[in-house]
Short mmCIF file of C-alpha atoms and ligand atoms in Angstrom, two decimals:
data_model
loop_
_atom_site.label_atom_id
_atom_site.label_comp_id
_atom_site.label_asym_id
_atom_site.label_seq_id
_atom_site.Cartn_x
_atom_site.Cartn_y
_atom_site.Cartn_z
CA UNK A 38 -12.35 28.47 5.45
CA UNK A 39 -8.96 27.00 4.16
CA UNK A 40 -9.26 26.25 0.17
CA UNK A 41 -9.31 22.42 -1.64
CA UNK A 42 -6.03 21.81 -2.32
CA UNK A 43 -5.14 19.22 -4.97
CA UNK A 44 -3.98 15.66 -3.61
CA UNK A 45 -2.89 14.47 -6.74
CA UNK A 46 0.32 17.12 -6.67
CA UNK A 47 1.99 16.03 -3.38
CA UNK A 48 4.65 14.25 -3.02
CA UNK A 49 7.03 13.18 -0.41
CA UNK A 50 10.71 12.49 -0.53
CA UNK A 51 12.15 9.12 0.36
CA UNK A 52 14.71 8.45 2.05
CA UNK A 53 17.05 7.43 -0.92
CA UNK A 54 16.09 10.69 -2.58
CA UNK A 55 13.21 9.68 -4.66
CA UNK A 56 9.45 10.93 -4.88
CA UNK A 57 6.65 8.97 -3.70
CA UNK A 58 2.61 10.35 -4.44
CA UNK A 59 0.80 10.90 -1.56
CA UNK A 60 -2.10 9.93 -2.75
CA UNK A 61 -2.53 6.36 -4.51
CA UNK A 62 -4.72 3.98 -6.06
CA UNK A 63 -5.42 0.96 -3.86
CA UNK A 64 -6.50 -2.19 -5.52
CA UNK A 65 -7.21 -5.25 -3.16
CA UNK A 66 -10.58 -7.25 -3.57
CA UNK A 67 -10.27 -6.77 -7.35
CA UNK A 68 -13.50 -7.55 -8.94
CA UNK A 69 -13.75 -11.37 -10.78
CA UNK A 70 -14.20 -9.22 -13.95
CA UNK A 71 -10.73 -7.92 -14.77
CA UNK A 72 -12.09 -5.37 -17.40
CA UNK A 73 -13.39 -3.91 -13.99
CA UNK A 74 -10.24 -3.25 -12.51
CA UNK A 75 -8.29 -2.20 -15.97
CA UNK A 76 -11.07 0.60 -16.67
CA UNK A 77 -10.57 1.70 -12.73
CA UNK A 78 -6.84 2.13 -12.89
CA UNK A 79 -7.31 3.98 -16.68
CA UNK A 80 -10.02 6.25 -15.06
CA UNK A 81 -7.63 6.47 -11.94
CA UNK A 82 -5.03 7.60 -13.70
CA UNK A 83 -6.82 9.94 -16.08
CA UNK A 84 -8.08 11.85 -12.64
CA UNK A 85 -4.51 12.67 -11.75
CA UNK A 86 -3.80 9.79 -9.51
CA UNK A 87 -0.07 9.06 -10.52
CA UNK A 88 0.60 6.00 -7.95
CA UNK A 89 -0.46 2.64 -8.04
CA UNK A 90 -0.28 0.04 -4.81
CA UNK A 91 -0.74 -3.73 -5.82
CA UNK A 92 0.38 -6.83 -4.67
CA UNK A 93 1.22 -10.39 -5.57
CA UNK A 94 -1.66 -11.47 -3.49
CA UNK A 95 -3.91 -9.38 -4.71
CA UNK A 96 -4.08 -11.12 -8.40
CA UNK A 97 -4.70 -7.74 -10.27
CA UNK A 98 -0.80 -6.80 -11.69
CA UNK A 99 -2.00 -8.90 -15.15
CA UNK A 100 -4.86 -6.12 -15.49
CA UNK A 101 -3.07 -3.04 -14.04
CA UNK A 102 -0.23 -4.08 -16.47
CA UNK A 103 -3.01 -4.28 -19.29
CA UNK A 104 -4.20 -0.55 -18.05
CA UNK A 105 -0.72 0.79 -18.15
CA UNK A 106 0.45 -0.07 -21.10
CA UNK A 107 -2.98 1.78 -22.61
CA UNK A 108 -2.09 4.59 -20.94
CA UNK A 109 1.49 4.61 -22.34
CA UNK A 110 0.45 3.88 -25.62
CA UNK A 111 -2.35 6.86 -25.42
CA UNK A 112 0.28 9.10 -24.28
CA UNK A 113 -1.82 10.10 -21.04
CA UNK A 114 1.50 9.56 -18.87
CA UNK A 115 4.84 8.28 -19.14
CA UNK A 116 6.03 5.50 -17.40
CA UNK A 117 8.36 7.83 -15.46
CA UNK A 118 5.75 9.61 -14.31
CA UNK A 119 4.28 7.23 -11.96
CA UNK A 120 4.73 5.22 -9.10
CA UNK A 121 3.75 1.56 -8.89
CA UNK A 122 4.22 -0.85 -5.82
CA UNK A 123 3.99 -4.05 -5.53
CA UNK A 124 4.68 -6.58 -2.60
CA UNK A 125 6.16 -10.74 -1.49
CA UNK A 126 3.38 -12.68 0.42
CA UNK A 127 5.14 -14.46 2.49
CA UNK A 128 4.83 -17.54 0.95
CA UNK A 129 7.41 -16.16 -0.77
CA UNK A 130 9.73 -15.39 2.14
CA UNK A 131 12.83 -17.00 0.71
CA UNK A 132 11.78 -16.72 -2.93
CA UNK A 133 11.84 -13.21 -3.35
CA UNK A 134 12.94 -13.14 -6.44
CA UNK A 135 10.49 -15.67 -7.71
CA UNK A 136 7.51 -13.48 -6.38
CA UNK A 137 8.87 -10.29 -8.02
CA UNK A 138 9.60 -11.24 -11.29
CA UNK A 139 6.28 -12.69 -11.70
CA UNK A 140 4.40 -9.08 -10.48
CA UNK A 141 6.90 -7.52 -12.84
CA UNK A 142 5.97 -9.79 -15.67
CA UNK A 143 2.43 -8.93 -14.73
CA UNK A 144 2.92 -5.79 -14.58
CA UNK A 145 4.19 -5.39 -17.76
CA UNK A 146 6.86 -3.29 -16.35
CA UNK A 147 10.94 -2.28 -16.75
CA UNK A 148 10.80 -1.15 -13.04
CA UNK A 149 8.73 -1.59 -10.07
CA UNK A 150 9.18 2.19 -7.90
CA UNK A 151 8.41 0.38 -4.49
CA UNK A 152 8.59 -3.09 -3.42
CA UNK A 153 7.36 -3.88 0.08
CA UNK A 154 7.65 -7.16 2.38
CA UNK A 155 4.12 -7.95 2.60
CA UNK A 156 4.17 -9.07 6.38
CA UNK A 157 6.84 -9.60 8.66
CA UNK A 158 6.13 -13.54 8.65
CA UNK A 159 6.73 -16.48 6.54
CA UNK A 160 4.54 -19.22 5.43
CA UNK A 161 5.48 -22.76 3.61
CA UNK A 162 4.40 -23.29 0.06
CA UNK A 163 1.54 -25.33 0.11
CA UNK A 164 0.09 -25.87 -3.41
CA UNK A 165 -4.05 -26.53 -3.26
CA UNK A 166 -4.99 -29.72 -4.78
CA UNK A 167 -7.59 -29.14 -7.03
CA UNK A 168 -6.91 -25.49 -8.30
CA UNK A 169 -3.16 -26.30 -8.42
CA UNK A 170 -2.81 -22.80 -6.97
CA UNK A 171 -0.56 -22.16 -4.21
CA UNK A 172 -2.67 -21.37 -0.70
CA UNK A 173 -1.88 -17.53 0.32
CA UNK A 174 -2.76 -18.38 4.00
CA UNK A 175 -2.14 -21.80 4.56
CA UNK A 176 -4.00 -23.13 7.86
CA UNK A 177 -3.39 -27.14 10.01
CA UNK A 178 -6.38 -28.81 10.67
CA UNK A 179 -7.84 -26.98 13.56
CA UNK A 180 -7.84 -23.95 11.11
CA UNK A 181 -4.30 -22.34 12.88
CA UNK A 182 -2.49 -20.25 10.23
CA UNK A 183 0.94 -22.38 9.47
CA UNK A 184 4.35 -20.63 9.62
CA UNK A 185 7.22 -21.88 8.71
CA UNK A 186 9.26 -23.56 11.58
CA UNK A 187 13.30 -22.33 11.68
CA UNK A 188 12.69 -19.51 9.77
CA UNK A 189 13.54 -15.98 9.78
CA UNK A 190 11.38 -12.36 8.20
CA UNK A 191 14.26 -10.66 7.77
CA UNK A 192 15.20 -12.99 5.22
CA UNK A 193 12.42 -11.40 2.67
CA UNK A 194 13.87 -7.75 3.39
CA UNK A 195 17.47 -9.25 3.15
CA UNK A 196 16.44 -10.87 -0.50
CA UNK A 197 14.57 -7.70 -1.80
CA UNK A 198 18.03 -5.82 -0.34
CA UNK A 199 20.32 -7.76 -2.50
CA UNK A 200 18.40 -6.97 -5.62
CA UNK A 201 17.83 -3.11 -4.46
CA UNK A 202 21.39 -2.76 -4.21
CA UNK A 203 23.01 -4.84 -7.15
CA UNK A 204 24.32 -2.26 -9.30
CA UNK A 205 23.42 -3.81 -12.47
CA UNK A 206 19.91 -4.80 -11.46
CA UNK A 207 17.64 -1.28 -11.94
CA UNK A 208 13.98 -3.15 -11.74
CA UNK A 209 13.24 -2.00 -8.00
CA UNK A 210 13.66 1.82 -7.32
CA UNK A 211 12.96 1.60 -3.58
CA UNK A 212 12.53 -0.94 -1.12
CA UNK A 213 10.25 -0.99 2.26
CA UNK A 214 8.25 -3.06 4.76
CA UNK A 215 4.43 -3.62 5.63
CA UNK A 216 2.88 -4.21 8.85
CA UNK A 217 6.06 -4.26 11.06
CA UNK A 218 5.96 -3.23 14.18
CA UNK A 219 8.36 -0.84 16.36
CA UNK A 220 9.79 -4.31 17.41
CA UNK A 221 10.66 -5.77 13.97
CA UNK A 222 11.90 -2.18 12.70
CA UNK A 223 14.25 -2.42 15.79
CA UNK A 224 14.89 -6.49 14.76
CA UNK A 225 15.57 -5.49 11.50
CA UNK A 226 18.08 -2.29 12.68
CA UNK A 227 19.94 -4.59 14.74
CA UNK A 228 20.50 -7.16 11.63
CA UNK A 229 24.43 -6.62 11.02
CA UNK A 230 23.98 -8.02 7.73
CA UNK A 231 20.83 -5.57 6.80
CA UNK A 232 23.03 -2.35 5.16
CA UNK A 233 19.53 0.01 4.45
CA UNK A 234 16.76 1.40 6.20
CA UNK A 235 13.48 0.79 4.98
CA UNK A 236 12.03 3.92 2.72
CA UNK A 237 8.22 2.98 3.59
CA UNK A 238 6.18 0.89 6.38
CA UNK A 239 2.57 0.30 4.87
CA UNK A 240 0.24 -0.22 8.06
CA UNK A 241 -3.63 0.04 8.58
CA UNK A 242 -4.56 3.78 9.71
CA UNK A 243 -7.89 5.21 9.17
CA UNK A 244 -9.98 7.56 11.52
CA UNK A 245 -9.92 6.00 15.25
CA UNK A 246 -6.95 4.36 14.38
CA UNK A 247 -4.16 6.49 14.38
CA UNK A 248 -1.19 4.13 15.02
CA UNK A 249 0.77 7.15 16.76
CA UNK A 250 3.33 5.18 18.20
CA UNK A 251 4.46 3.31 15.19
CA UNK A 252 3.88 6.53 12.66
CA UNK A 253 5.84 8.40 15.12
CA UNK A 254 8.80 5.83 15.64
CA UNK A 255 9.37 5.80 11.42
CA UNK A 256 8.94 9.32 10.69
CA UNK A 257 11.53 9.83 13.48
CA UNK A 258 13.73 7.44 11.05
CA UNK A 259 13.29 8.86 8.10
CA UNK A 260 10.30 6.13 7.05
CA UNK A 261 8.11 7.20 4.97
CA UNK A 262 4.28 5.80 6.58
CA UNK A 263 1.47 4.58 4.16
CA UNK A 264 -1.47 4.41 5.80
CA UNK A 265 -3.71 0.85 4.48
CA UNK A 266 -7.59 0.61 4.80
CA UNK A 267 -7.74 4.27 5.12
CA UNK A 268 -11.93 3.78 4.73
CA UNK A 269 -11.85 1.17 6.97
CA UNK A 270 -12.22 -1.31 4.03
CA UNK A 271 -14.49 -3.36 3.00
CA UNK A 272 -17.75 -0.90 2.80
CA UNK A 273 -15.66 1.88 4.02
CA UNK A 274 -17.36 1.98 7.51
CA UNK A 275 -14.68 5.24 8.34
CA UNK A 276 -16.70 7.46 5.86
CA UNK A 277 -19.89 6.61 7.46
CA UNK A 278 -18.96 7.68 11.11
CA UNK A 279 -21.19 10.20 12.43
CA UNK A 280 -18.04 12.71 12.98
CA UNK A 281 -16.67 12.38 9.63
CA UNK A 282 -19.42 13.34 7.94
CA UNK A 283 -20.20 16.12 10.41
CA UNK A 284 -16.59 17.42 9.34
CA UNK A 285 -17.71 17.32 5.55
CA UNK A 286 -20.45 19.52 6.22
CA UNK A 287 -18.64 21.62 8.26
CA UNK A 288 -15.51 22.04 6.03
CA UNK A 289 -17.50 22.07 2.68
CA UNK A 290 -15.31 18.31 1.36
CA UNK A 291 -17.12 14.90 0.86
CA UNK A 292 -16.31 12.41 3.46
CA UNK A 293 -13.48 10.85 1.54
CA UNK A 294 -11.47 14.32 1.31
CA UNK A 295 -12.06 14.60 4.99
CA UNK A 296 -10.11 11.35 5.46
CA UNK A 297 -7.45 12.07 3.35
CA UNK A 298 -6.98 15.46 4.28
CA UNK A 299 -6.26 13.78 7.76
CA UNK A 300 -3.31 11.54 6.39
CA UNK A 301 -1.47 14.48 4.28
CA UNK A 302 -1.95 16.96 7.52
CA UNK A 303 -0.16 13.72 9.17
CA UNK A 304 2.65 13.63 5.91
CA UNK A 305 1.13 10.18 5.17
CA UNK A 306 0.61 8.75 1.94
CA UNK A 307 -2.95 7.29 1.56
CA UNK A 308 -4.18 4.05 -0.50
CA UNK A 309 -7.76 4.74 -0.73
CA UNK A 310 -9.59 1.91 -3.44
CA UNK A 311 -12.81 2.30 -5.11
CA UNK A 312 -14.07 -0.08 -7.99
CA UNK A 313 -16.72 2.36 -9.03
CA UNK A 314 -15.50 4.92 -11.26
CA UNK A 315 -17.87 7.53 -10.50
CA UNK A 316 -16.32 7.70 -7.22
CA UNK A 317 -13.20 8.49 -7.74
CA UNK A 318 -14.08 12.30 -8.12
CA UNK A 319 -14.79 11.96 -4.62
CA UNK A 320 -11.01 11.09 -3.38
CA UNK A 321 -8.79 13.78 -5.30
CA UNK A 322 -8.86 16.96 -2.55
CA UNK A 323 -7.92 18.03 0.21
CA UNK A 324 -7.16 20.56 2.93
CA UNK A 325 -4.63 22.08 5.52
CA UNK A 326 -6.93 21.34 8.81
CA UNK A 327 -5.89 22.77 12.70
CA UNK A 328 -4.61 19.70 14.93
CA UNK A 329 -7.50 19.94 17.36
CA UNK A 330 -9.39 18.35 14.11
CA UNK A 331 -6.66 15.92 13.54
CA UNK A 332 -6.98 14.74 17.03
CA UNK A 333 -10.70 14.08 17.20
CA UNK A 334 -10.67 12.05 13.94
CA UNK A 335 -7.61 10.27 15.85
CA UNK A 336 -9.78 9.56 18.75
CA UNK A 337 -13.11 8.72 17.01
CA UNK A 338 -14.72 6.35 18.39
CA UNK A 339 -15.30 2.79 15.91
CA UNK A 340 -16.54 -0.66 16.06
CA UNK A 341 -14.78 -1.99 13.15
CA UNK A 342 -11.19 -2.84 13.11
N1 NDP B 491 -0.25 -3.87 3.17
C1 NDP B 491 -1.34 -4.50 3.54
O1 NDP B 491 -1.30 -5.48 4.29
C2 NDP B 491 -2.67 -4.03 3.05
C3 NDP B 491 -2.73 -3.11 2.04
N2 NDP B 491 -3.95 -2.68 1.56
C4 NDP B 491 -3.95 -1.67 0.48
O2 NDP B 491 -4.73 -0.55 0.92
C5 NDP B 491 -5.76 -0.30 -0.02
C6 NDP B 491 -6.96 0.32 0.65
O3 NDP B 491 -7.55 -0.56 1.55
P1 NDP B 491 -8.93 -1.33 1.24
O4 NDP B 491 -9.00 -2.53 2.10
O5 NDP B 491 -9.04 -1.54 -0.20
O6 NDP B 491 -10.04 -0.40 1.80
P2 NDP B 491 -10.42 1.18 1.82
O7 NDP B 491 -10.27 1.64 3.21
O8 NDP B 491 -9.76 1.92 0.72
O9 NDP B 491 -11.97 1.11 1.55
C7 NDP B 491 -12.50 0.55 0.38
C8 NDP B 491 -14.00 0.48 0.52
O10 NDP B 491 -14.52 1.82 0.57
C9 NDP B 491 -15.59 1.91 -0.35
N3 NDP B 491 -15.67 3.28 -0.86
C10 NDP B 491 -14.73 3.97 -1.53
N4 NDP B 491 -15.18 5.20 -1.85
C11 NDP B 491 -16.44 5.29 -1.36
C12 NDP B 491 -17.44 6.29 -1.37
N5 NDP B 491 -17.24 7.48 -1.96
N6 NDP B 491 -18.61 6.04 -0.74
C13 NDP B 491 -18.83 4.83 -0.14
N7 NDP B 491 -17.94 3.83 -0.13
C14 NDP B 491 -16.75 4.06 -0.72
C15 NDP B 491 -15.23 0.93 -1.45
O11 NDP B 491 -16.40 0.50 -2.13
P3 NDP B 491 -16.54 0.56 -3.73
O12 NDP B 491 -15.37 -0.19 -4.29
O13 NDP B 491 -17.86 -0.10 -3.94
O14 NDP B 491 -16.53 2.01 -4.09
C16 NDP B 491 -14.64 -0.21 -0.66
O15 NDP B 491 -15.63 -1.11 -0.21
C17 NDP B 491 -6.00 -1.66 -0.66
O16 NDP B 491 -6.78 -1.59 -1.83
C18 NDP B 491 -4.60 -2.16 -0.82
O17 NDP B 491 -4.00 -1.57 -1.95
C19 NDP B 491 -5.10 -3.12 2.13
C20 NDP B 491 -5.09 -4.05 3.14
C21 NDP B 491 -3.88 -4.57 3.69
O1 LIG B 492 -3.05 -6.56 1.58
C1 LIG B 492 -3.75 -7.29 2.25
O2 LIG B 492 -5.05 -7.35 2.24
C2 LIG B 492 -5.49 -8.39 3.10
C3 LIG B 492 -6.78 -8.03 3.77
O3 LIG B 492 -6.64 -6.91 4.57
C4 LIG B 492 -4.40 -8.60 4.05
O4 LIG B 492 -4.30 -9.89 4.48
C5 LIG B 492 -3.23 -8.21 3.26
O5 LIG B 492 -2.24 -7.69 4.03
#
């Protein structure tokens, strides 16, 4: 039986030369209580985790920030020792920089190492009312999501471009999409105006989802594929299947290092997110597995998206 190998340690090479972790923190569906999600990151961090993926959406950078400047000031890591992403909602389309300053402010941070377009769409800015918050999805009156008419996607990766590439800018290391398609890779290739490739596409992937076409199509560019939901989120129905756990028994990991030993045999970085400490022991191994394994875990059955 092939050994645990540590997850923590691998890295992958971007395509503009820099390291990304294979294994990072994920931190959607924070907890109300902040102090939650700034003892999770700490703890993360302390476990060996050295890569962080947030969002402006997810309303968390204000208590990651608060976490990493603790570490820093503990000395448990230096800031150039991790990777932190962040990412424009698309309310934000044409306001790029608007979005990114904020998460940077939040952040509490010189540099951001990865800063993805959210989604390949863009929604108007629609401010709520009574919170006086702006409305992340905004929906018409028969509950339709609303885009905004005339506009374009590749506007978002065109903004986050400019500020990439202005040589006396250094606050984004690396730039990269979410959710796009083979079709808007190939929309956003054909842009005369768009000089770089993308250095990551962040897309859902878990067990019976293995999004081979799409993984395929970037890692023959040179895109670096994180794979979202890798538990199948919310209750992390992929850990529960009857196969995975089947696999943990039979290769002596828990059910998380099972799953994440099928994205790093696949040279995919994986997002996993836990706000229960105690778990995170769980989600820090993995191991080299034969790719008749890889392919049943790609062809599990599921009834969850
Ligand atoms: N780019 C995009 O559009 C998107 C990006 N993401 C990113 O991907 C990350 C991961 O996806 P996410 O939706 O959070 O879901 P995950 O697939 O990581 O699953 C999280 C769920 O799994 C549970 N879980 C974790 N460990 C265990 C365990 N040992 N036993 C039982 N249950 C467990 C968690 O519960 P508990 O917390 O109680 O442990 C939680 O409910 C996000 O946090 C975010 O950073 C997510 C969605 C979209
Ligand atoms: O990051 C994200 O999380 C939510 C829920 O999956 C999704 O809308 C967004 O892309």
């Amino acid at each position: 039986m092939s050994e645990k190998l540590n997850a923590t340690k691998v890295n992958y090479k971007l395509n503009n030369g820099k390291t990304m972790p294979a294994l990072g923190f994920g931190t959607f569906c924070a907890p109300e209580d902040q102090s939650i999600v700034k003892d999770c990151v700490i703890a993360a961090v302390k476990a060996g985790y050295r890569h962080i993926d947030t969002a402006y959406l997810y309303q968390d950078e204000k208590a990651i920030g608060d976490a990493l400047q603790e570490l820093f000031k503990e000395g448990v890591v230096k800031r150039e020792e991790l990777f932190i992403t962040t990412k424009v909602w698309p309310n934000f389309w044409d306001k790029v920089e608007e979005s990114f300053s904020t998460s940077l402010k939040n952040l509490q941070l010189e540099y951001v190492d990865l800063v993805l377009q959210h989604w390949p769409l863009c929604y108007p800015k629609i401010t709520d009312n009574e919170t006086g918050y702006i409305v992340f999805t905004p929906t018409d009156d028969q509950g339709n999501i609303m885009e905004e008419k005339d506009a374009s996607y590749l506007e978002t990766y065109k903004q986050l471009e400019k500020i990439y590439l202005d040589e006396n800018d250094h606050r984004i290391r690396s730039i990269g999409v979410s959710n796009y398609t083979v079709d808007n890779l190939k929309d956003l290739f054909r842009d005369p105006t768009i000089q770089t490739c993308p250095s990551v596409n962040q897309i859902a992937i878990h067990p019976g989802k293995p999004q081979n076409e799409i993984v395929d199509y970037c890692q023959e560019k040179g895109i670096v594929v994180t794979g979202y939901t890798p538990y199948g989120s919310q209750g992390g129905p992929a850990l529960k299947l009857p196969l995975i756990k089947q696999l943990s028994e039979k290769l002596d990991m828990s059910v998380n290092e099972v799953v994440i030993s099928y994205f790093l045999n696949r040279n995919l970085v994986i997002i996993p997110r836990t706000w229960k400490t105690e778990r995170l022991p769980q989600s820090l191994h993995y191991k080299k597995l034969p790719k008749e394994i890889i392919e049943q875990i790609s062809n599990v059955k599921i009834d969850f998206e």
